[in-house]
PDB file of C-alpha atoms in Angstrom:
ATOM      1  CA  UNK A  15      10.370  13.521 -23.633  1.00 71.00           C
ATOM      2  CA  UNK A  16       6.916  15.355 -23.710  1.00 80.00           C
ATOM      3  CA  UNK A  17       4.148  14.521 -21.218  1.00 84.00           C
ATOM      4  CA  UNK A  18       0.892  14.030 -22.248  1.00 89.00           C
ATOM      5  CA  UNK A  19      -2.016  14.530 -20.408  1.00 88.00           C
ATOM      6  CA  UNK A  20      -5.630  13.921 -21.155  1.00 92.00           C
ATOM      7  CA  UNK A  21      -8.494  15.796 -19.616  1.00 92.00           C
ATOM      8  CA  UNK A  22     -12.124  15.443 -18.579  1.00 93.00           C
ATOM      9  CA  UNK A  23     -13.629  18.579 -18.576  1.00 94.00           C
ATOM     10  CA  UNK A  24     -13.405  20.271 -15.499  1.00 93.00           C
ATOM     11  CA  UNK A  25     -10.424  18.258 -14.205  1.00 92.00           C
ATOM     12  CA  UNK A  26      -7.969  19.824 -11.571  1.00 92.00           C
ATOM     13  CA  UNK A  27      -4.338  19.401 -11.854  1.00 92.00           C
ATOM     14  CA  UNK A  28      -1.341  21.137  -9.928  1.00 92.00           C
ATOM     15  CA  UNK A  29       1.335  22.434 -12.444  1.00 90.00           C
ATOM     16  CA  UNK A  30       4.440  23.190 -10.645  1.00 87.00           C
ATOM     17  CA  UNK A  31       2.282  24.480  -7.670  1.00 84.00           C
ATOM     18  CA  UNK A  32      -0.152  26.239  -9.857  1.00 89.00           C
ATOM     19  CA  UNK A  33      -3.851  25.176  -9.539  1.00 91.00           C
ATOM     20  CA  UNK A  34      -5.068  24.565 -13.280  1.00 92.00           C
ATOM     21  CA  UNK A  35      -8.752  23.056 -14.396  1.00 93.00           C
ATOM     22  CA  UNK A  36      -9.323  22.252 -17.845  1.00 92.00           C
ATOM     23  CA  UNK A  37     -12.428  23.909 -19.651  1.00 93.00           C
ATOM     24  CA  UNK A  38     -16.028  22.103 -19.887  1.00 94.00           C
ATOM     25  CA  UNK A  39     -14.615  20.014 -22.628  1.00 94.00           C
ATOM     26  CA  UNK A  40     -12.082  17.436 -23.069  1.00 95.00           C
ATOM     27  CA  UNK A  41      -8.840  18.662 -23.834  1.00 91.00           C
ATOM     28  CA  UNK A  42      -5.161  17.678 -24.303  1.00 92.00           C
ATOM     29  CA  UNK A  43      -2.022  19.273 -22.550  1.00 88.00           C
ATOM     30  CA  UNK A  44       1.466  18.524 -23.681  1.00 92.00           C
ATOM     31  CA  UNK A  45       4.364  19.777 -21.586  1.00 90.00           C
ATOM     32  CA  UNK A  46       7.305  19.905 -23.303  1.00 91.00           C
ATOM     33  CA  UNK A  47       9.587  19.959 -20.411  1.00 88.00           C
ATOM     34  CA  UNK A  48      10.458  18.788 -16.760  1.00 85.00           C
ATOM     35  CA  UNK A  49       7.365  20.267 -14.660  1.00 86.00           C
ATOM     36  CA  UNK A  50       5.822  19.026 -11.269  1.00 88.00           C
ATOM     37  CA  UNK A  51       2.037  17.888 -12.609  1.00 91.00           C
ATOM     38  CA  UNK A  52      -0.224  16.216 -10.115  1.00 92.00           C
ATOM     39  CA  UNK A  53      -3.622  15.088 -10.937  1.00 91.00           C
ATOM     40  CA  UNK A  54      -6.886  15.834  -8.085  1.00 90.00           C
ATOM     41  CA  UNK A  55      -7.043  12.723  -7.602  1.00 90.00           C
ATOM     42  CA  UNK A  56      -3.355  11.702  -6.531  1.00 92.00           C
ATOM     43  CA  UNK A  57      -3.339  14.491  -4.013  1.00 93.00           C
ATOM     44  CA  UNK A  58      -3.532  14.080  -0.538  1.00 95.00           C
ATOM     45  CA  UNK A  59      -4.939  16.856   2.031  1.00 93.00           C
ATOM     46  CA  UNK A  60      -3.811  17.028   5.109  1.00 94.00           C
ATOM     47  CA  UNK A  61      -6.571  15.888   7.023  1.00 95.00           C
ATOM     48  CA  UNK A  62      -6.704  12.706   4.976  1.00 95.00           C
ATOM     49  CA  UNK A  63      -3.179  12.155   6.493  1.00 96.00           C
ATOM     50  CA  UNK A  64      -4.992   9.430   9.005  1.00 94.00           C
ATOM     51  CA  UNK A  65      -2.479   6.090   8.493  1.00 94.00           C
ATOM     52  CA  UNK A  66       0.931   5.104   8.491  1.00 96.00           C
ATOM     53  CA  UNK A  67       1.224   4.793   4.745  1.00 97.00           C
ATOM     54  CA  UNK A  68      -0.729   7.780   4.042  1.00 97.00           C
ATOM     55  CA  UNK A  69       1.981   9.671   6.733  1.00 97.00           C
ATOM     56  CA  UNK A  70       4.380   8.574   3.429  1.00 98.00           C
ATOM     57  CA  UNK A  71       2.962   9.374   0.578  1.00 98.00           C
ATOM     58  CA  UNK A  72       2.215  12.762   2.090  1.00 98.00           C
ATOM     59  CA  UNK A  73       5.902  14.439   2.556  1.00 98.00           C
ATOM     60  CA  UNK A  74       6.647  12.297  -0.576  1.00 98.00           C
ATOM     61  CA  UNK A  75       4.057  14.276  -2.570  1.00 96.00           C
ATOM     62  CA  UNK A  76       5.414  17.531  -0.883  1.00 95.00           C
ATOM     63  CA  UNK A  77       8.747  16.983  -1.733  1.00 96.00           C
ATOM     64  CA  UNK A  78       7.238  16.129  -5.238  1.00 95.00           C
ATOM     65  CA  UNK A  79       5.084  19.562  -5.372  1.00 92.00           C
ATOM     66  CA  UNK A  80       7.673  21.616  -3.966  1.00 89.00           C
ATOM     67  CA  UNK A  81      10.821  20.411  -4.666  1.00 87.00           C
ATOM     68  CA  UNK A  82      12.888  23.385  -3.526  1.00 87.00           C
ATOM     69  CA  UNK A  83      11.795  22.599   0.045  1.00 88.00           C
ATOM     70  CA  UNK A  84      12.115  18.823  -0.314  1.00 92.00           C
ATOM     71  CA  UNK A  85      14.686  19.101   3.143  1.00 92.00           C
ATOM     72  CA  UNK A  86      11.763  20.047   4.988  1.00 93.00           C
ATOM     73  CA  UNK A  87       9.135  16.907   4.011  1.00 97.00           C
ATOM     74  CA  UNK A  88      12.694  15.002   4.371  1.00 97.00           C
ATOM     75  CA  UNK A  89      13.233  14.009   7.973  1.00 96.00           C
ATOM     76  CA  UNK A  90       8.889  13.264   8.358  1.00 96.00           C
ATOM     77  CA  UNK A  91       9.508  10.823   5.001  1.00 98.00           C
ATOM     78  CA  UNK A  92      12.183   9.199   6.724  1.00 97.00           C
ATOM     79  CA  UNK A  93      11.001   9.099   9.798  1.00 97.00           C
ATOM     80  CA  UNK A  94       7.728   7.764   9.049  1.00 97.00           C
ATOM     81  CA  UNK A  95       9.484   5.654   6.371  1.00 98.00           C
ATOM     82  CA  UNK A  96      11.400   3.788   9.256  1.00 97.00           C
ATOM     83  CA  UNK A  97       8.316   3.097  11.348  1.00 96.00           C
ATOM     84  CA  UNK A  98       6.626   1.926   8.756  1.00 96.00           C
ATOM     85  CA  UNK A  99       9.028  -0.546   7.948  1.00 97.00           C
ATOM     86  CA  UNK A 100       9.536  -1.742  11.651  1.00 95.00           C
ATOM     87  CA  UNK A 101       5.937  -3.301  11.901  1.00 93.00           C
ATOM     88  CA  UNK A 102       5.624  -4.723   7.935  1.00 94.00           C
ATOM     89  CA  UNK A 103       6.341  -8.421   7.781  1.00 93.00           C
ATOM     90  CA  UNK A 104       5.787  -8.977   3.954  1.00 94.00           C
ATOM     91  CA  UNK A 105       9.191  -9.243   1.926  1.00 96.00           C
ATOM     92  CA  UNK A 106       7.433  -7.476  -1.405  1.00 96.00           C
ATOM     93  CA  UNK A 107       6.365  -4.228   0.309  1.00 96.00           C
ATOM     94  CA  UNK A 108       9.541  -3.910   2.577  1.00 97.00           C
ATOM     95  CA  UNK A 109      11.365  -3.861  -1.114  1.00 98.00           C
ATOM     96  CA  UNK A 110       8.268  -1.151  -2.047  1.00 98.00           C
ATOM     97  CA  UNK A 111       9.673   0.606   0.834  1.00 98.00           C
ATOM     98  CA  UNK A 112      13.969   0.573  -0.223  1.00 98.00           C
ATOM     99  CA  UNK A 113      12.248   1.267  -3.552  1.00 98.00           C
ATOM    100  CA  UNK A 114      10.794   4.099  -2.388  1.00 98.00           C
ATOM    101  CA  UNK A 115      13.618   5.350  -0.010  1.00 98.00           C
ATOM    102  CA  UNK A 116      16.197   5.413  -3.616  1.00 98.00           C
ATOM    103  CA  UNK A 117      13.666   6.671  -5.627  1.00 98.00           C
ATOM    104  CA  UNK A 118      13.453  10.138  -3.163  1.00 98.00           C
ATOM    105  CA  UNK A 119      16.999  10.023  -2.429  1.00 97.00           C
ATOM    106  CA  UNK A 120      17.164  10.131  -6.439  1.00 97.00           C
ATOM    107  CA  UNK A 121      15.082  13.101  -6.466  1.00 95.00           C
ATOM    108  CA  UNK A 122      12.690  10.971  -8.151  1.00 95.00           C
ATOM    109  CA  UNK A 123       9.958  12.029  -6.387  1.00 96.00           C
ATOM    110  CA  UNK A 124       7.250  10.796  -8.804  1.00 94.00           C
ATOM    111  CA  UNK A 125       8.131   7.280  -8.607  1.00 96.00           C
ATOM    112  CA  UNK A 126       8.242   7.671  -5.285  1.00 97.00           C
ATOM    113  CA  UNK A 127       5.298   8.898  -5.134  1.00 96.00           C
ATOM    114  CA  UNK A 128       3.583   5.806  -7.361  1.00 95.00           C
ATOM    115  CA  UNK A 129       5.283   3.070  -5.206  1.00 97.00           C
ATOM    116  CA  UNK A 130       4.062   5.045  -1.920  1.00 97.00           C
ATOM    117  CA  UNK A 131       0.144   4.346  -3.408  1.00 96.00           C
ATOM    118  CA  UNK A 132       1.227   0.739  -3.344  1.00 96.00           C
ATOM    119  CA  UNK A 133       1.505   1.147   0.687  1.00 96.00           C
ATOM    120  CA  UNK A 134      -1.512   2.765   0.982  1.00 96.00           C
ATOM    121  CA  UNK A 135      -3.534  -0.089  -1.151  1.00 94.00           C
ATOM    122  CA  UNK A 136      -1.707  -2.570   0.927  1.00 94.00           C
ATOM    123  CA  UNK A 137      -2.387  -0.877   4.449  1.00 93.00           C
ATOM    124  CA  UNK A 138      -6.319  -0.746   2.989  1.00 91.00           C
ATOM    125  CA  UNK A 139      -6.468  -4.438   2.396  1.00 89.00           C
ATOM    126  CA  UNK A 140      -5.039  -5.640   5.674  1.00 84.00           C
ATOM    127  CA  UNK A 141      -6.892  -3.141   7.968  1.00 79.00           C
ATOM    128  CA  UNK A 142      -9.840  -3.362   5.639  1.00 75.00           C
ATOM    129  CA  UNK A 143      -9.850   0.639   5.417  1.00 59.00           C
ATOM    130  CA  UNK A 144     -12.246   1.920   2.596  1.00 53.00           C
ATOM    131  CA  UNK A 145      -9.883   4.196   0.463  1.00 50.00           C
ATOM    132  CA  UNK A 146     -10.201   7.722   1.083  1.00 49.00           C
ATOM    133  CA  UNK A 147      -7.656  10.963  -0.418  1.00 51.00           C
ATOM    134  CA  UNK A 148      -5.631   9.020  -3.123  1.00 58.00           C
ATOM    135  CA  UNK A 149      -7.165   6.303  -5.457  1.00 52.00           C
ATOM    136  CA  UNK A 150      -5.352   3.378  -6.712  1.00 46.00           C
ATOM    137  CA  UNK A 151      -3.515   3.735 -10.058  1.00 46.00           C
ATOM    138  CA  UNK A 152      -2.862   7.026 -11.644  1.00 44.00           C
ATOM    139  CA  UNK A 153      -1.162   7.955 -15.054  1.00 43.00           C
ATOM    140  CA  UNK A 154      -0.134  11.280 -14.343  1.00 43.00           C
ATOM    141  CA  UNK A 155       3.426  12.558 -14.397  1.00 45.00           C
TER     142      UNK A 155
END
């Protein structure tokens, strides 16, 4: 199944580890097969690696971007993972969490990656963090 992507002019995506940014107009890329595509704004440097959730979604979207070296974002994910799920209380993101464990040992590393925003947004709200690196929501994929 194709993936679609729509543009803004001068938007930055990574296409299976490739930097690519689109022209100064919109435009419209169609992949017609399995590829690695990560929108700017869904990725994560690693000096905005400051909180537990964020110390997820990073490996996650590692193991994502470079999936031939997923072993080595492996044992921080699952380490991190773990912690993370020895403080949370709240019944809906603990199941965020096994969600998110299957997903990457499904090599599913997109989904994982989309459930792992759900931490961050959650961390935000009860530490009152103002969001910084990823934004909420994202279509990419």
């Amino acid at each position: 199944m194709p993936l679609k992507l729509s543009l803004k002019p001068g938007e930055k995506f990574v296409l299976n580890g490739a930097v690519v940014q689109n022209g100064d107009r919109r435009g419209v890329l169609v992949l017609q097969n399995k590829a690695s595509v990560l929108r700017e704004k869904d990725i994560m440097q690693p000096d905005q690696v400051t909180t537990p959730a964020r110390r997820i979604y990073f490996p996650v979207m590692m193991m994502y971007l470079e999936e031939g070296m997923a072993e080595k974002f492996y044992e921080e994910f699952a380490t991190r993972l773990n912690d993370f799920m020895g403080v949370v209380r709240n019944p809906v993101v603990l199941q965020d969490c096994i969600a998110i464990s299957k997903h990457v040992m499904a090599r599913e590393y997109y989904k994982a990656l989309m459930l792992s925003r759900k931490l961050i947004e959650y961390e935000d709200e009860r530490l009152g963090h103002v969001s910084s690196g990823v934004s909420a929501g994202g279509d990419a994929g």
